[in-house]
Coordinates of C-alpha atoms and ligand atoms in Angstrom, one line a residue:
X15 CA 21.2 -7.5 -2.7
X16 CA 19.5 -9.1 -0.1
X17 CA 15.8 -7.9 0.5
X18 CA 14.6 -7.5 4.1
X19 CA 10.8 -8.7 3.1
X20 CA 9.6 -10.1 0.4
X21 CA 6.1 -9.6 -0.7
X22 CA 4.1 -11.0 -3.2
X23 CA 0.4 -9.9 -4.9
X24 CA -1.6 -12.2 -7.0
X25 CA -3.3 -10.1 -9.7
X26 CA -1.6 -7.7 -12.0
X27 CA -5.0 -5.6 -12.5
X28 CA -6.0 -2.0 -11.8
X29 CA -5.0 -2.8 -8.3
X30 CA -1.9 -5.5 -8.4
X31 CA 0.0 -3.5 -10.4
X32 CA -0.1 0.5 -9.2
X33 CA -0.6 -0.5 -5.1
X34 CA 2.5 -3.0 -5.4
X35 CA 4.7 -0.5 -7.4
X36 CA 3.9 2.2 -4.7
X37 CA 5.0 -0.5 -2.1
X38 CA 8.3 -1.8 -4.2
X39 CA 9.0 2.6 -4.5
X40 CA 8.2 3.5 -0.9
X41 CA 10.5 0.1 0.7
X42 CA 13.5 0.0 -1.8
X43 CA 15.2 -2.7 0.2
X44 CA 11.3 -5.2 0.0
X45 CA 11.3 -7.0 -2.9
X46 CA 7.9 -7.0 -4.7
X47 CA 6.4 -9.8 -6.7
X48 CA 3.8 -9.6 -9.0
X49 CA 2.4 -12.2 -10.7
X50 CA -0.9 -13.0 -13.1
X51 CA -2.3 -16.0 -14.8
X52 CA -2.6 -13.8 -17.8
X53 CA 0.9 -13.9 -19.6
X54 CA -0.2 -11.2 -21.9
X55 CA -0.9 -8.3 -19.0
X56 CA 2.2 -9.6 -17.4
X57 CA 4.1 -9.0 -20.7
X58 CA 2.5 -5.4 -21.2
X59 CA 4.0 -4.5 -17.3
X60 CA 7.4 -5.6 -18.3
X61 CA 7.0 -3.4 -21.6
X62 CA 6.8 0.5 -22.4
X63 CA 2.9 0.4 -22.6
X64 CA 1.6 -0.6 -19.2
X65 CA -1.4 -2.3 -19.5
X66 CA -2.7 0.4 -17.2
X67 CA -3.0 3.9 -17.8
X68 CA -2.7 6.2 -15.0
X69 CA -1.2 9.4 -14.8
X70 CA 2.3 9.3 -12.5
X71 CA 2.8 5.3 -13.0
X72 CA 4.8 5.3 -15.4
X73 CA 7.5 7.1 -13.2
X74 CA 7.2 4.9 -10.1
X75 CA 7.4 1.7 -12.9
X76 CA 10.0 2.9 -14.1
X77 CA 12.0 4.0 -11.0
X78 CA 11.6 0.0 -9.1
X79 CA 10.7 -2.5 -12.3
X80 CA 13.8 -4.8 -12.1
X81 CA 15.2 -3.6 -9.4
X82 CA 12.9 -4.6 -6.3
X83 CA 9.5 -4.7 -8.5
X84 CA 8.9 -8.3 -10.9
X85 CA 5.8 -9.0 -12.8
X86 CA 6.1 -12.6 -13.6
X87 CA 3.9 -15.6 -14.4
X88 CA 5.8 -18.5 -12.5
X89 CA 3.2 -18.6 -9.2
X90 CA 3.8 -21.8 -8.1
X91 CA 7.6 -20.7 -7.6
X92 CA 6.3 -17.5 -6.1
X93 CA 4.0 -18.8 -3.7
X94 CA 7.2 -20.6 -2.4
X95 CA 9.1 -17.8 -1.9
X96 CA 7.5 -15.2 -0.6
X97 CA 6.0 -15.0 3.1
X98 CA 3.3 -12.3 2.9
X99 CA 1.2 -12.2 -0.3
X100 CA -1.9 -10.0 -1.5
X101 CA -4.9 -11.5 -3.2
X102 CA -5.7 -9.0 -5.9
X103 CA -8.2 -11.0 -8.1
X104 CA -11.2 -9.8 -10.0
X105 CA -14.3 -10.6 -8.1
X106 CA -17.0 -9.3 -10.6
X107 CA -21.0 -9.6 -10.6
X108 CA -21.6 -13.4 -10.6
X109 CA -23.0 -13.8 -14.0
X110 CA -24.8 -17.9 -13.5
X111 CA -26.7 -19.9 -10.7
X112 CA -27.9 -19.1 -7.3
X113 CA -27.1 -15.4 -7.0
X114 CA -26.9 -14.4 -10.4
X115 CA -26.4 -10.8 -11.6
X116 CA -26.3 -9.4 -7.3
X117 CA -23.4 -12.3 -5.7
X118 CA -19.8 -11.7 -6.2
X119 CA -18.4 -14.7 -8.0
X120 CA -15.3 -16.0 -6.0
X121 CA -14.1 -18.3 -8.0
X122 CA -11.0 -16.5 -8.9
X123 CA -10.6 -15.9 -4.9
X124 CA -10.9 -19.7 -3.8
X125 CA -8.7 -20.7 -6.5
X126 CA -5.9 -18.0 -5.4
X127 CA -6.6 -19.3 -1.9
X128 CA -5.7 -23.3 -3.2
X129 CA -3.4 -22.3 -4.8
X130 CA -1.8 -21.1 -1.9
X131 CA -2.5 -23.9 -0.1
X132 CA -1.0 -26.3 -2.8
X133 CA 2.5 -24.7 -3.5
X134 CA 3.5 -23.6 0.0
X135 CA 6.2 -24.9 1.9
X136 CA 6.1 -22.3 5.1
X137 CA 3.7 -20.5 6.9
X138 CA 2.7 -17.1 5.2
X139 CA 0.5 -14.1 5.8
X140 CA -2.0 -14.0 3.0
X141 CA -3.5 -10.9 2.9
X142 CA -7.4 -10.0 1.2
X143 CA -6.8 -6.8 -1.1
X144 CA -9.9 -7.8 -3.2
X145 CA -13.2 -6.4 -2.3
X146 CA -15.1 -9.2 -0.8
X147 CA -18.3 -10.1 0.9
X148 CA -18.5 -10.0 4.5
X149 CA -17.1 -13.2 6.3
X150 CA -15.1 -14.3 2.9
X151 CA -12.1 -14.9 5.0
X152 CA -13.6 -17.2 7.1
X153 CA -14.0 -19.9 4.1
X154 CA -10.2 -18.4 2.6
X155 CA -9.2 -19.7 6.7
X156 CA -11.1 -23.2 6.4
X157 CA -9.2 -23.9 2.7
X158 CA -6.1 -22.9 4.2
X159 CA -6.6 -25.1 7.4
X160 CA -5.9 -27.9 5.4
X161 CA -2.0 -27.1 5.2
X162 CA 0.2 -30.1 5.8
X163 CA 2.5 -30.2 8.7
X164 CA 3.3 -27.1 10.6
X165 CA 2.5 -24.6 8.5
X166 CA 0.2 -22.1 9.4
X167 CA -1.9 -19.1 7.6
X168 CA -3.1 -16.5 9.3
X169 CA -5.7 -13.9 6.8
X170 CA -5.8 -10.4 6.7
X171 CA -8.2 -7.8 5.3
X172 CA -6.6 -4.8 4.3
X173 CA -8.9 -3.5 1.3
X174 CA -8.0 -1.1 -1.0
X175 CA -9.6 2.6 -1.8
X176 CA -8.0 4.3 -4.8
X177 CA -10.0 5.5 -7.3
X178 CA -8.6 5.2 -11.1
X179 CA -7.4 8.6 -12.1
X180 CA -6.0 9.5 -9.0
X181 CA -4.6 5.9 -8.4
X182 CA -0.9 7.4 -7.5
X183 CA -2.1 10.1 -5.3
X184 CA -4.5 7.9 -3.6
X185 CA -1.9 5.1 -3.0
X186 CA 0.9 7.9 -1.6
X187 CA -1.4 9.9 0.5
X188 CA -4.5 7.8 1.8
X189 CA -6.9 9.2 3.2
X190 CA -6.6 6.0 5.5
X191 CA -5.3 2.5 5.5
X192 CA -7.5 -0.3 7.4
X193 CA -6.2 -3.8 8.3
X194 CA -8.1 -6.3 9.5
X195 CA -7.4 -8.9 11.5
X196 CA -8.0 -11.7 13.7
X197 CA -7.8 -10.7 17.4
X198 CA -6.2 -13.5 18.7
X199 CA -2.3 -13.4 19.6
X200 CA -1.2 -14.5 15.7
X201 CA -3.8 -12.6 14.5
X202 CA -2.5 -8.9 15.7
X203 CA 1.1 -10.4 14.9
X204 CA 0.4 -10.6 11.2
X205 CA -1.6 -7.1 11.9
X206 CA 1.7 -5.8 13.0
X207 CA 3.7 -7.0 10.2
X208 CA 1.5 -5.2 7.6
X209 CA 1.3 -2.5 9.6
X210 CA 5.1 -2.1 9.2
X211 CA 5.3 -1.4 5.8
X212 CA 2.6 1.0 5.8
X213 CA 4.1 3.1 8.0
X214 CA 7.2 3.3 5.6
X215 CA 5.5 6.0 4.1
X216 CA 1.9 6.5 5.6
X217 CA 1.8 8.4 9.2
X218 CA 0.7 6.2 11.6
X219 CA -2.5 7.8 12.8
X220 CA -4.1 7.2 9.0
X221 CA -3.2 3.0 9.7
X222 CA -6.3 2.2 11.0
X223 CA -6.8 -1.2 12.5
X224 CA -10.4 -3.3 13.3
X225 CA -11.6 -7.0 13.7
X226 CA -11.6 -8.5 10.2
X227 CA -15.0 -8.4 9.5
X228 CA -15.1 -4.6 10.0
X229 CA -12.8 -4.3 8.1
X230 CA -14.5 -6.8 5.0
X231 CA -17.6 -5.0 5.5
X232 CA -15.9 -1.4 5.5
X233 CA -14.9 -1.6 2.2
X234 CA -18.2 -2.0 0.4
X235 CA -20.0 0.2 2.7
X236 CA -17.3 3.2 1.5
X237 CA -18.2 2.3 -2.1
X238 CA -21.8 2.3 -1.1
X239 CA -22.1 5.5 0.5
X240 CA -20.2 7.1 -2.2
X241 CA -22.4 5.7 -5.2
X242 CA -25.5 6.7 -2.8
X243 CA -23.9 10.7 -2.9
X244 CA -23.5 10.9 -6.3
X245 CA -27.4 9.0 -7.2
X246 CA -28.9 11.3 -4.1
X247 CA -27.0 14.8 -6.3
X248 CA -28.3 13.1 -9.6
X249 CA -32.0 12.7 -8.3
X250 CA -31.9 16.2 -7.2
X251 CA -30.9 17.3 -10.6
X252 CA -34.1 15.5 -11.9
X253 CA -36.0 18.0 -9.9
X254 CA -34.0 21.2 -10.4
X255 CA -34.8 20.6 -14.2
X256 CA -38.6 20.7 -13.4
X257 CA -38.3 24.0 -11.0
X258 CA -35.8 26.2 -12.5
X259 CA -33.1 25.3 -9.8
X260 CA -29.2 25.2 -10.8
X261 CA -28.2 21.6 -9.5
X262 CA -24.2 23.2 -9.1
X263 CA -25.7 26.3 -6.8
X264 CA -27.6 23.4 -4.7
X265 CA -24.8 21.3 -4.6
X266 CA -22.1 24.3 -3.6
X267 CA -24.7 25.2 -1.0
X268 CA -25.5 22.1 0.7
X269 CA -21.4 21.3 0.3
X270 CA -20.3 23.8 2.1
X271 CA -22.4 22.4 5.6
X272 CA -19.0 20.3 6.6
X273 CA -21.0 18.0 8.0
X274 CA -22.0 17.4 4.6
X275 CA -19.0 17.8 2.6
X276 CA -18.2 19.4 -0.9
X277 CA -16.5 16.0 -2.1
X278 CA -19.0 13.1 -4.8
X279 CA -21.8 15.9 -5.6
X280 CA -21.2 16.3 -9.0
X281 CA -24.0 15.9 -10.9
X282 CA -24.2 13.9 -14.0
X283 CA -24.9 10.6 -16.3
X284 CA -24.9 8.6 -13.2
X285 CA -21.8 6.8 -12.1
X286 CA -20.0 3.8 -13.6
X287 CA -16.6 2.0 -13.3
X288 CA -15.7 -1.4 -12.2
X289 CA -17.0 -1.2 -8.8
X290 CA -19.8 0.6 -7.1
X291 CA -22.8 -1.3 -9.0
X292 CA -20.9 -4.8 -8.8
X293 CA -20.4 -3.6 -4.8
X294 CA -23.9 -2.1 -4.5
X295 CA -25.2 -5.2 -5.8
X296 CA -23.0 -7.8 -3.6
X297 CA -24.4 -5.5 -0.6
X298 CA -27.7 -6.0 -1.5
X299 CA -26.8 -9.8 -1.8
X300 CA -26.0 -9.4 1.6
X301 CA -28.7 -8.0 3.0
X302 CA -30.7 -10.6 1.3
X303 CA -29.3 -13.1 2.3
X304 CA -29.6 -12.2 6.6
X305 CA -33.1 -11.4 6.2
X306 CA -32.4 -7.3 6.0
X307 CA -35.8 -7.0 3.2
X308 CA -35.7 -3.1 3.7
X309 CA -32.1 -2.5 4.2
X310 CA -31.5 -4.1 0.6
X311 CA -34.2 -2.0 -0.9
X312 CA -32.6 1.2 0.3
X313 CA -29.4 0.7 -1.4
X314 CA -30.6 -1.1 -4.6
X315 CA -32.5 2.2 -4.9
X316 CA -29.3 3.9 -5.3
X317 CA -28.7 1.8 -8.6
X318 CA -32.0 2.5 -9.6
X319 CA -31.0 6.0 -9.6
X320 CA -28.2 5.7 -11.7
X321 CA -29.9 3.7 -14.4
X322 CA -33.0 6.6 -14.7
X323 CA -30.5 9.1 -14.7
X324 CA -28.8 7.5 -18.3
X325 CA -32.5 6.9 -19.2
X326 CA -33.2 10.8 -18.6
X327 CA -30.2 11.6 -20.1
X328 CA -31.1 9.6 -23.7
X329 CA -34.7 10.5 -23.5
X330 CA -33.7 14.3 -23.6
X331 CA -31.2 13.3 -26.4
X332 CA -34.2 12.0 -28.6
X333 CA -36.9 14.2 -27.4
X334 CA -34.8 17.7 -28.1
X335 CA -34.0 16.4 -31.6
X336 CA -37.2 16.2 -32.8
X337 CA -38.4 12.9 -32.0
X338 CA -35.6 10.7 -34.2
X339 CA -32.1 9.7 -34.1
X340 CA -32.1 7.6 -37.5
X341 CA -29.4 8.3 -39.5
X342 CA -28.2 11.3 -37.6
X343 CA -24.5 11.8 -36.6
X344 CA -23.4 12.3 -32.9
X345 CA -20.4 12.6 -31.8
X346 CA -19.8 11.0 -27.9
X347 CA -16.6 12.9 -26.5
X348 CA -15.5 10.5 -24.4
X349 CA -16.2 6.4 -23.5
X350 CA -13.9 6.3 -19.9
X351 CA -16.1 5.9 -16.9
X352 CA -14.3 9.2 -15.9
X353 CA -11.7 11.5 -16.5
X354 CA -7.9 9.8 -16.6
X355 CA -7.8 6.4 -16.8
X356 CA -8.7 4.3 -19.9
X357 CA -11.0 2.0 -18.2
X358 CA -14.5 1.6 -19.9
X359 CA -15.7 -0.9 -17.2
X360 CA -19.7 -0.4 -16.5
X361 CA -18.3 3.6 -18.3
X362 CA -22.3 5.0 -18.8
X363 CA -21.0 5.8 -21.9
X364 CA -21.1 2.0 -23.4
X365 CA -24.9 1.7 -22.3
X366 CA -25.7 5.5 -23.9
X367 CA -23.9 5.2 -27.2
X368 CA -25.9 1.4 -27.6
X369 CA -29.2 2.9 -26.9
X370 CA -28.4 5.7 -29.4
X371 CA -27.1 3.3 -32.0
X372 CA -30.4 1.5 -31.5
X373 CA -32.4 4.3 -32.4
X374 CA -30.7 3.9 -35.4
X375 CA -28.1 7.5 -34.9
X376 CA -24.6 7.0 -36.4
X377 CA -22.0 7.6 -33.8
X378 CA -18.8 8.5 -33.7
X379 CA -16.5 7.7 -30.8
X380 CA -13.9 10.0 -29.3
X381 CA -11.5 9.9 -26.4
X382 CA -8.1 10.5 -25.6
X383 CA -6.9 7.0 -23.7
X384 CA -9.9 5.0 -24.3
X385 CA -10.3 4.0 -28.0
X386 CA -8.9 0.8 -27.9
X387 CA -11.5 -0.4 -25.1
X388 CA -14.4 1.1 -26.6
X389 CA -13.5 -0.6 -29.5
X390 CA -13.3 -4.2 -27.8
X391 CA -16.6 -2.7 -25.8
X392 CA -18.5 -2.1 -29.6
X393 CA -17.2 -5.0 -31.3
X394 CA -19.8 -6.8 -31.7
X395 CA -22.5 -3.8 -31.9
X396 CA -25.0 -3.5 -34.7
X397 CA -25.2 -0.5 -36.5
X398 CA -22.9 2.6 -37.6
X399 CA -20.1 3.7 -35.3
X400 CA -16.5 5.0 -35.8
X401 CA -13.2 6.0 -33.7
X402 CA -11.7 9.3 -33.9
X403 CA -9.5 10.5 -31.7
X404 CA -9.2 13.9 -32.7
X405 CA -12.4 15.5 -31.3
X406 CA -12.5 18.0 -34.1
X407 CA -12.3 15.7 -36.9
X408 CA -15.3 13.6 -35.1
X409 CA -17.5 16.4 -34.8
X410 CA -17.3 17.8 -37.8
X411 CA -20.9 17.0 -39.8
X412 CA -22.1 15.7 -36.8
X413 CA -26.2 17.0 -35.7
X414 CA -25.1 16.8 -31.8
X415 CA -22.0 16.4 -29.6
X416 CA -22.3 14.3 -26.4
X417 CA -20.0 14.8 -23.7
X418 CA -20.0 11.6 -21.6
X419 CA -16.7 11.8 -19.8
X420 CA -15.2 14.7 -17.9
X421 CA -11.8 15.0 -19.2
X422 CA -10.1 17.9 -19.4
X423 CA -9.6 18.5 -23.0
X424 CA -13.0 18.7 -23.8
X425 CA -13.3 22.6 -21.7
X426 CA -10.4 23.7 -23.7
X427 CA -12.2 22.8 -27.0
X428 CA -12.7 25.9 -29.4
X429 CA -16.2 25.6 -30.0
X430 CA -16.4 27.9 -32.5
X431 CA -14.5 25.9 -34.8
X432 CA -16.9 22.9 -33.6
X433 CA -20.1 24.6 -34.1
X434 CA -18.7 25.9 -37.7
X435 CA -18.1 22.3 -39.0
X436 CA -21.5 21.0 -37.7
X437 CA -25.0 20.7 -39.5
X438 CA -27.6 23.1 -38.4
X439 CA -29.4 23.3 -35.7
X440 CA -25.9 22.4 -33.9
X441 CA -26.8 20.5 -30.3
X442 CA -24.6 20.2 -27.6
X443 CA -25.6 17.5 -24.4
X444 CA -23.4 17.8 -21.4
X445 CA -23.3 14.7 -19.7
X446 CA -20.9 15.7 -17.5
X447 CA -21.9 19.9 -16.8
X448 CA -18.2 20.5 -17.7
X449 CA -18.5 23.4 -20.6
X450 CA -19.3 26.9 -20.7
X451 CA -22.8 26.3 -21.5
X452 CA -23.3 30.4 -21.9
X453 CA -20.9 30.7 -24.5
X454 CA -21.5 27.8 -26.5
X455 CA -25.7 28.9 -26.4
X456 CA -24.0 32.6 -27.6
X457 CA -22.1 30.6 -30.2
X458 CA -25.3 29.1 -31.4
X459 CA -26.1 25.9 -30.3
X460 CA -29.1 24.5 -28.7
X461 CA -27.3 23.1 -25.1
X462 CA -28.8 20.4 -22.5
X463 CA -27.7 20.4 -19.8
X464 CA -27.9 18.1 -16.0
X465 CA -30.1 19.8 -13.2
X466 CA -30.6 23.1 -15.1
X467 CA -32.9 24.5 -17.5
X468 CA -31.4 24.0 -21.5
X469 CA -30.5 27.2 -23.3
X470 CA -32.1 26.6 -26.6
X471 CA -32.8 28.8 -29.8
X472 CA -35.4 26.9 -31.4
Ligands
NAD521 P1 -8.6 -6.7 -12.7 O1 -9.5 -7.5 -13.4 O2 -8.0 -5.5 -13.4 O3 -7.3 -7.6 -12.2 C1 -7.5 -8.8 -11.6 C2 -6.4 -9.7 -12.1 O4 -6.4 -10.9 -11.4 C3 -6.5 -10.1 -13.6 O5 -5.4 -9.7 -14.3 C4 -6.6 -11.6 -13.6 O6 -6.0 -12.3 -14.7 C5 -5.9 -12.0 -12.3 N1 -6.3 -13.3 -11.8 C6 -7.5 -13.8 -11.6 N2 -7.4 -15.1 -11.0 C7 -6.1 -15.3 -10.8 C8 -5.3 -16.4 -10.3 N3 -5.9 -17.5 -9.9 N4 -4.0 -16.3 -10.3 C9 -3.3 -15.2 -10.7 N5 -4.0 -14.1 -11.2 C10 -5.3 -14.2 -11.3 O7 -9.3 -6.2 -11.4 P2 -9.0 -4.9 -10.5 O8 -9.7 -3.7 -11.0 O9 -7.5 -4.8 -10.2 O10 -9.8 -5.3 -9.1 C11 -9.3 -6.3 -8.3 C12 -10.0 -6.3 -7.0 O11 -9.8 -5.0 -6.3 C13 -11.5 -6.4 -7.1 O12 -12.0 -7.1 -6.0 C14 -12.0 -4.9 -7.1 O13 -13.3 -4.8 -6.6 C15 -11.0 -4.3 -6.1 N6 -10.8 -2.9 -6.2 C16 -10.7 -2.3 -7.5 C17 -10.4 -1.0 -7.6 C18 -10.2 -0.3 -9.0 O14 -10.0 0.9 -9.0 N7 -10.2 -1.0 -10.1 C19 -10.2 -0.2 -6.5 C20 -10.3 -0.8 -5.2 C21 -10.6 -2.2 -5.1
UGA522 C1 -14.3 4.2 -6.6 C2 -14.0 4.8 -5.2 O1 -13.9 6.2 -5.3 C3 -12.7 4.3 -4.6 O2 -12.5 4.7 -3.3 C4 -12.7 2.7 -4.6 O3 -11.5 2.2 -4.1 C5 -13.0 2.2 -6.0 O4 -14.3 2.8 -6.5 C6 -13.2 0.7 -6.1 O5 -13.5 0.1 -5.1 O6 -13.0 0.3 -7.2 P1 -13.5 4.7 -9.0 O7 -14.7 3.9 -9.4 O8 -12.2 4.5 -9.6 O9 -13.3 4.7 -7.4 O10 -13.8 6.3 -9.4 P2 -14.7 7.4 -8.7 O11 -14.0 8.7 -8.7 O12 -15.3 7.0 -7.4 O13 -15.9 7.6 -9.7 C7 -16.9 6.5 -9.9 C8 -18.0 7.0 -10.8 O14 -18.8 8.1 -10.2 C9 -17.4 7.7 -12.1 O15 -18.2 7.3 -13.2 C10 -17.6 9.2 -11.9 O16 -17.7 9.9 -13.0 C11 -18.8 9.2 -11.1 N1 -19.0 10.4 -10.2 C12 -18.1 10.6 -9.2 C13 -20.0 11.3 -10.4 O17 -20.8 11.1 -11.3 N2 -20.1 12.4 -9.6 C14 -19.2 12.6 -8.6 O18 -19.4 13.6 -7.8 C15 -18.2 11.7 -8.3

C-alpha cells in the first residue's frame, strides 16, 4: 500500500510511543515511524509487554503495529524517508555545570536536531513534541541552517498535554491541540500541514494555532499552573489540620465557583511524575535567567510546597507512632506517582518510603503495575524493604499501612481482614484521602488523614 504521509517521531518514551499510535489509528492510510536509540524499549514495543503501561494502548497497538505503525532502530534510514518528524526526547533536570539541578539538559534535543541535519537528503518539517524552554527552536533553526544544498527545515512547536493514566483519552479527545509556528509564508505552510492530520480526528476549533514561542512557553506555563493548584489545595490542607476544617468540603466549595473549577484540587502527598518539578524548575531557570527575581520566587514556592507537604506527611507518620520507626513494619500501598500508569518518575512515594527506611522502619512495597520500577528505584537502598503485590499478604504483621498512590484497588480493600492480620495499635495514613476513613476508625484503627483532623483511639 502506498501511504499518503509518512511521519516519523524520534523517541519511543511515554510520549513517542501512545501520541504516534493514536496518529498511525486515527490516519490508517499515514504511515507512522517510530524509532529510539534504545534497542531494548524498541524491542518491548514490538513485543506483548509494551514498555508502557496505559490502560486502552494495548488495543490501539495492536489494531496499527505492522500495518501503518513501526518501532524501529535504523534512524539514519528513517530520517531519509520520512518528511515530517516529531522530536520526542527526554529533556530532564540538567544534573552538571552552569544550570545544574533548575536547566533542562538538551543534549538529547541538539543531538536529535544533528542528526537530522546529517542524514537528510530533502527538506522536512521537524516538529518540537518535547517540552522545551522558551526560544529552544531558535538554536534547533540555526543547527538546521547548515543543510547542504536546497534543503530547507522549517520548526514547529506542537507540545504535548496528556497526562499518564489517561494517556488514550487525552490523545483522542484533547482538550486542545496548539501548533506553533513561524509566521512567515513557509512557516504557516508547515502549520497547515500539521494541522491536517489533527483534524483527522480532532474538531477543528480545539487546533489552536500561535507564534512559536507562545506556543514553547504554553506548555510549561500549563504544567506550572497545574502543579501551583494542587501545592495552593495541599497548603490549605496544612491549615484545615490546625482549625478543624475538612480540606474535601473546602475544596468542593471553592470548586464549584466555575471560575475556579473542580478539576487539580485534590489534596495530598504533594504531586510527582516526570514533569511538573523538572518544568517548575526549567521555568524558574527562565525567569532567572531575564532578570524576573520575583517572578522565579513565586513559582519555586510552588515546589517548596510540595516538598513540606511529604515532610508533613512523614513527620505525622513518626510523631503518631510514638516517636520511632526502628524496626517497625509498614506497608506503602502503592509506589506510582498516581493512579494507572507504572511510572515511578519523581512518584513521592520513592522520597517517603527512603525517609522511612532511614528511620530505620522495615517496609514493604506494594502496587499493582509498579513493582518492577520500584524495585530498579530501591536498588541500591540501605535497609529492610520487600515487594508484595498482593496488598493483603503485605499488610499482614505490619504496625501501619501507607497509602501513597490513589489506585482504585486500594477503596475496595476489606479492611477488616487488614486490620485482623495487623499488630496492635493498627494505623492507617492516607496519603492520598481515598478510604472510608469512618469505617476503618469503627474497625479499629488509629487513621491520618490530609487536611482533616485524625480519628484516633489512643
Ligand atoms: P522518555 O524518557 O520516556 O522517552 C524519551 C525517549 O527518547 C527515550 O526512550 C530515549 O532513549 C529517546 N532518545 C533520547 N535521545 C535520542 C536520540 N538522539 N535518538 C533517538 N531516541 C532518543 O520521556 P517522555 O516521558 O516520553 O517525555 C518526552 C518529552 O515529552 C519530555 O520533554 C517531556 O517533558 C515531555 N512530556 C512528557 C509527558 C509524559 O506524560 N511523560 C507528557 C507531556 C510531555
Ligand atoms: C501532567 C499534566 O497533567 C499533563 O497535562 C502534562 O502533559 C504532563 O504532566 C507532562 O507534561 O508530563 P501527569 O504528570 O502525567 O500529567 O499527571 P497529573 O494527573 O497531572 O498528576 C501529576 C501529579 O499531581 C500526580 O502525582 C498526582 O497524583 C498529583 N495530583 C494531581 C494531586 O496530588 N492532586 C490533584 O488534584 C491532581
Amino acid at each position: 500500500m502506498r501511504f499518503k504521509k509518512k511521519i516519523l517521531c524520534i523517541g519511543a518514551g511515554y510520549v513517542g510511543g501512545p501520541s504516534m499510535a493514536m496518529i498511525a489509528y486515527k490516519c490508517p492510510d499515514y504511515q507512522v515511524t517510530v524509532v529510539d536509540i534504545n534497542s531494548a524499549r524498541i524491542d518491548a514495543w514490538n513485543s506483548s509487554q509494551l514498555p508502557v503501561f496505559e490502560p486502552g494502548l494495548d488495543n490501539i497497538v495492536k489494531k496499527t503495529r505492522g500495518k501503518n505503525l513501526f518501532f524501529r532502530t535504523d534512524i539514519e534510514n528513517q530520517i531519509k524517508e520520512n518528511d515530517i518528524i516529531f522530536v520526542s526526547v527526554n529533556t530532564p533536570t540538567k544534573s552538571y555545570g552552569a544550570g545544574a539541578n533548575m536547566a533542562a539538559d538538551l543534549q538529547y534535543v541538539e543531538k536529535t536536531a544533528r542528526q537530522i541535519l546529517k542524514f537528510s537528503q530533502s527538506s522536512k518539517i521537524v516538529v518540537e513534541k518535547s517540552t522545551l524552554p522558551v526560544k529552544t527552536a531558535l538554536a534547533m533553526e540555526k543547527i538546521l541552517s547548515h543543510a547542504k544544498g536546497k534543503i530547507r527545515f522549517e520548526v514547529l512547536s506542537n507540545p504535548e498535554f496528556m497526562a499518564e493514566g489517561t494517556a488514550i483519552g487525552d490523545l483522542e479527545n484533547p482538550d486542545r491541540v496548539l501548533i506553533g509556528s513561524r509566521e512567515t509564508k513557509c512557516g504557516l505552510k508547515a502549520r497547515s500541514r500539521l494541522v491536517d492530520i489533527y483534524t483527522r480526528w480532532i474538531p477543528q476549533d480545539k487546533i489552536i494555532t500561535s507564534n512559536i514561542w507562545s506556543s514553547e512557553l504554553s506548555k510549561l506555563v500549563a504544567n506550572a499552573f497545574l502543579a501551583q493548584r494542587v501545592s495552593s489545595i495541599n497548603s490549605i490542607s496544612a491549615l484545615c489540620e490546625k482549625t478543624d476544617a475538612d480540606i474535601n468540603e473546602v475544596a468542593k466549595a471553592i470548586g464549584m465557583d466555575r471560575r475556579i473549577g473542580d478539576k487539580f484540587l485534590k489534596a495530598g502527598i504533594g504531586f510527582g511524575g516526570s514533569c511538573f518539578k523538572k518544568d517548575l524548575l526549567n521555568l524558574v531557570y527562565l525567569c532567572n535567567y531575564y532578570g524576573l527575581r520575583e517572578v522565579a520566587s513565586y513559582w519555586e514556592n510552588v515546589i517548596r510546597i510540595n516538598e513540606y507537604q511529604r515532610e508533613r506527611f512523614i513527620n505525622q507518620i513518626l510523631h503518631s507512632m510514638f516517636g520511632t520507626l526502628a524496626g517497625k513494619k509498614l506497608s506503602i500501598l502503592g509506589f506510582a506517582f498516581k493512579a494507572d500508569t507504572s511510572d515511578t518518575r519523581e512518584s513521592p512515594a520513592l522520597y517517603i518510603t527512603q525517609k522511612l527506611m532511614a528511620e530505620q522502619a522495615e517496609i514493604v512495597i506494594s502496587d499493582p503495575r509498579a513493582l518492577k520500577n520500584a524495585k530498579f528505584d530501591l536498588a541500591g537502598a540501605k535497609g529492610k524493604v520487600s515487594f508484595i503485590e498482593d496488598p493483603y499478604a503485605a499488610a499482614a504483621n505490619s504496625h501501619a499501612v501507607i497509602v501513597l498512590t490513589d489506585w482504585d484497588v486500594y477503596r475496595r480493600l476489606d479492611f477488616r481482614r487488614v486490620y485482623r492480620s495487623m499488630i496492635k495499635p493498627a494505623f492507617l495514613f492516607d496519603g492520598r484521602n481515598i478510604l472510608d476513613h469512618r469505617k476503618c476508625f469503627s474497625i479499629g484503627f488509629n487513621v491520618y488523614r490530609i487536611g482533616k483532623p485524625a480519628l484516633t483511639h489512643i
